[in-house]
Coordinates of C-alpha atoms in Angstrom, one line a residue:
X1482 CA 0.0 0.0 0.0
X1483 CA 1.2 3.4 -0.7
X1484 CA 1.8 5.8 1.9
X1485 CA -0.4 9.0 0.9
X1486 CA 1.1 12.2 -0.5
X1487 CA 1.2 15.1 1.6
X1488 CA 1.5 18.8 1.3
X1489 CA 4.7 19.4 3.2
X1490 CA 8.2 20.4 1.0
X1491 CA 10.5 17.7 0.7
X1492 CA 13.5 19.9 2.1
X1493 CA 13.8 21.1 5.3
X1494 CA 13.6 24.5 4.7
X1495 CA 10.6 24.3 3.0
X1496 CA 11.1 24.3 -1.1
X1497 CA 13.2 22.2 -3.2
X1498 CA 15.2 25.3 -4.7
X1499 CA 18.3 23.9 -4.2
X1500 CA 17.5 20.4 -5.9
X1501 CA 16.2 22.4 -8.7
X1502 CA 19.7 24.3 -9.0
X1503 CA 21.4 21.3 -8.8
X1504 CA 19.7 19.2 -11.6
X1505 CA 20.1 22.9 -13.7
X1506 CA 23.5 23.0 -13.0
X1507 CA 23.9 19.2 -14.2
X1508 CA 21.8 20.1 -17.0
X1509 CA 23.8 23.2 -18.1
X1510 CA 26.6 21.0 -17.7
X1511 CA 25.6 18.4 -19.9
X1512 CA 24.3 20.5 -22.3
X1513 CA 27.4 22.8 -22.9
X1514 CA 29.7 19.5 -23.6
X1515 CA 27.1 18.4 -26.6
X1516 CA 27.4 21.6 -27.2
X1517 CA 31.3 22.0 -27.2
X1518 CA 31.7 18.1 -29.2
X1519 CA 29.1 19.3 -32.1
X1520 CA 30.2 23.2 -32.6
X1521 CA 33.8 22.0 -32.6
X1522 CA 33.1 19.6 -35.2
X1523 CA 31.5 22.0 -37.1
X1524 CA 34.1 24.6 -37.2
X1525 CA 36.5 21.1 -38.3
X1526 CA 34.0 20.3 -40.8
X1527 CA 34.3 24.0 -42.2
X1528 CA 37.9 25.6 -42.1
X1529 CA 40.0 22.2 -40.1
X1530 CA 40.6 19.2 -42.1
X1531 CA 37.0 18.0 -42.2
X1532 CA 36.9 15.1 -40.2
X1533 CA 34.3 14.2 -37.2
X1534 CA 35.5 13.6 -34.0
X1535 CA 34.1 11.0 -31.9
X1536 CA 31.8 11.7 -28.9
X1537 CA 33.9 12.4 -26.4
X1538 CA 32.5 15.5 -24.2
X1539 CA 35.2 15.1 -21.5
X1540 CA 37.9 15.8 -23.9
X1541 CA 35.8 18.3 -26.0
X1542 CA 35.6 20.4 -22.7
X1543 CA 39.1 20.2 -21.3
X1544 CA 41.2 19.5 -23.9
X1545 CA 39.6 20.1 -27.9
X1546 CA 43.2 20.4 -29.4
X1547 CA 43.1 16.6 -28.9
X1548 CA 39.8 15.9 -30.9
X1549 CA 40.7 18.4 -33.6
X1550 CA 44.4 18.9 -33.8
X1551 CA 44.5 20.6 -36.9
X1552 CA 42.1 23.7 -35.8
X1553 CA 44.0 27.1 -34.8
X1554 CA 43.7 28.2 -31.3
X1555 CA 41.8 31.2 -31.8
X1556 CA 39.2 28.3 -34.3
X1557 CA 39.4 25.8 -31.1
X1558 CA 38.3 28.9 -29.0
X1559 CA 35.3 29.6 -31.3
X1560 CA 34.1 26.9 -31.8
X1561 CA 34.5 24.7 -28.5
X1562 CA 33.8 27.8 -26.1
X1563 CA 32.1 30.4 -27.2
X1564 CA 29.6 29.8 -29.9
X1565 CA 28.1 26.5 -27.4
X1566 CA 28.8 28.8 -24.1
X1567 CA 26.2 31.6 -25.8
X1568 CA 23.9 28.8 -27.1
X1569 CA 23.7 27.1 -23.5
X1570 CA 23.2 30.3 -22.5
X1571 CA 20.2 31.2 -24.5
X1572 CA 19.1 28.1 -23.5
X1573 CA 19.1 28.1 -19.5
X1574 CA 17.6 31.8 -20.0
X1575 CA 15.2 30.2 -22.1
X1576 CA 14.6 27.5 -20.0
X1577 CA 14.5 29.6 -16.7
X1578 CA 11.7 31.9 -18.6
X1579 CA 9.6 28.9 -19.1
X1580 CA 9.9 27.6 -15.7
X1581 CA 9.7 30.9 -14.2
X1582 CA 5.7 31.5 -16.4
X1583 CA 4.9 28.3 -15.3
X1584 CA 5.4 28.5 -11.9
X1585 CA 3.0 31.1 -11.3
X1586 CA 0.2 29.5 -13.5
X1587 CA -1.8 31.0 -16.8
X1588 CA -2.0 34.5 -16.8
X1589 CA -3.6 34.7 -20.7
X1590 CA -5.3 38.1 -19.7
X1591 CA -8.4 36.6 -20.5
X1592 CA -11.0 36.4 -18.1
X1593 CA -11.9 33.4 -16.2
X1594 CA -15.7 32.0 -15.2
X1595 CA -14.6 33.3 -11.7
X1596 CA -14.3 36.3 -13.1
X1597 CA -17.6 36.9 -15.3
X1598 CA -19.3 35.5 -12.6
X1599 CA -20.7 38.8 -11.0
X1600 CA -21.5 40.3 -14.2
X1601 CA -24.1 37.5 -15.3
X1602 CA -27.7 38.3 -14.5
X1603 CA -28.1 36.1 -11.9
X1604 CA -25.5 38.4 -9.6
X1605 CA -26.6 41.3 -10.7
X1606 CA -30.3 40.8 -9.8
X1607 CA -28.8 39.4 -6.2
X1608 CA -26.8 42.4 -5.9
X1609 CA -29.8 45.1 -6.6
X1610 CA -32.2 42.7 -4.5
X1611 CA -29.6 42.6 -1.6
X1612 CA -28.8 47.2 -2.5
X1613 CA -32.9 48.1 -2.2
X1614 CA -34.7 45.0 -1.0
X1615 CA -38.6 47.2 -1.9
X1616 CA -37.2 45.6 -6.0
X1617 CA -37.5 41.9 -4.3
X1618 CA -41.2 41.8 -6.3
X1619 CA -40.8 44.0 -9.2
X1620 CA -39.9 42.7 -12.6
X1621 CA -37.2 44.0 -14.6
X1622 CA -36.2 44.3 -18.1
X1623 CA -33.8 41.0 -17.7
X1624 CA -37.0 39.3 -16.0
X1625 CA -38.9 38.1 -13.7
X1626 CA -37.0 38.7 -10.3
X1627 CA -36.0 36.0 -8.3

């Protein structure tokens, strides 16, 4: 039997902010590697000797003059640092954005049932009843009052 699911935060100081930053981290991580290993193949592909290195984001990160030896410094620089660092940056603002709108829910600027509600005729006819209760027995253009 499953234990039921409560309401209390899973860390103890009461949200799971840091977990969050963690797995981002990771994530950026992770992403900026990928990153590195396909830009810096790229830039080989284009103006190195054309040939596609293997996956390897370890060595794509610390050391790409291994992976693409032929590549100038300045080329390496390009294309394993800063063209996937402003990519991975684009996509943790991106990413941060989305979170960020979906945290605090829809807000379409359209207007809800909760909010129409006290426009309808019902709530109008309660609000002028409840204003000057003498209408309680008069009809009105909208009706019969209720």
């Amino acid at each position: 039997m499953a234990s039921p699911r409560t309401n209390a935060p899973s860390t103890t100081t009461g949200s799971d902010a840091l977990l969050y930053l963690l797995f981002g981290i990771l994530g950026a991580a992770i992403t900026f590697g990928s990153l590195a290993w396909l830009t810096g193949n790229l830039t080989n592909v284009l103006v190195g000797s054309g040939t596609w290195a293997p996956f390897r984001v370890t060595e794509a990160l610390l050391h790409p003059e291994v992976l693409w030896p032929s590549l100038s410094t300045s080329m390496l620089m390009v294309g394993a640092r800063v063209v996937p660092a402003l990519f991975t940056v684009a996509l943790v603002v991106t990413a941060a954005v989305l979170w960020v709108r979906w945290r605090a829910g829809s807000k379409s600027g359209l207007a809800r049932k909760a909010d129409l509600a006290p426009l309808l005729d019902k709530e109008i006819v309660a609000k002028a009843k409840s204003l000057r209760p003498p209408l309680g027995g008069r009809e009105s253009k909208r009706g019969p009052a209720r």
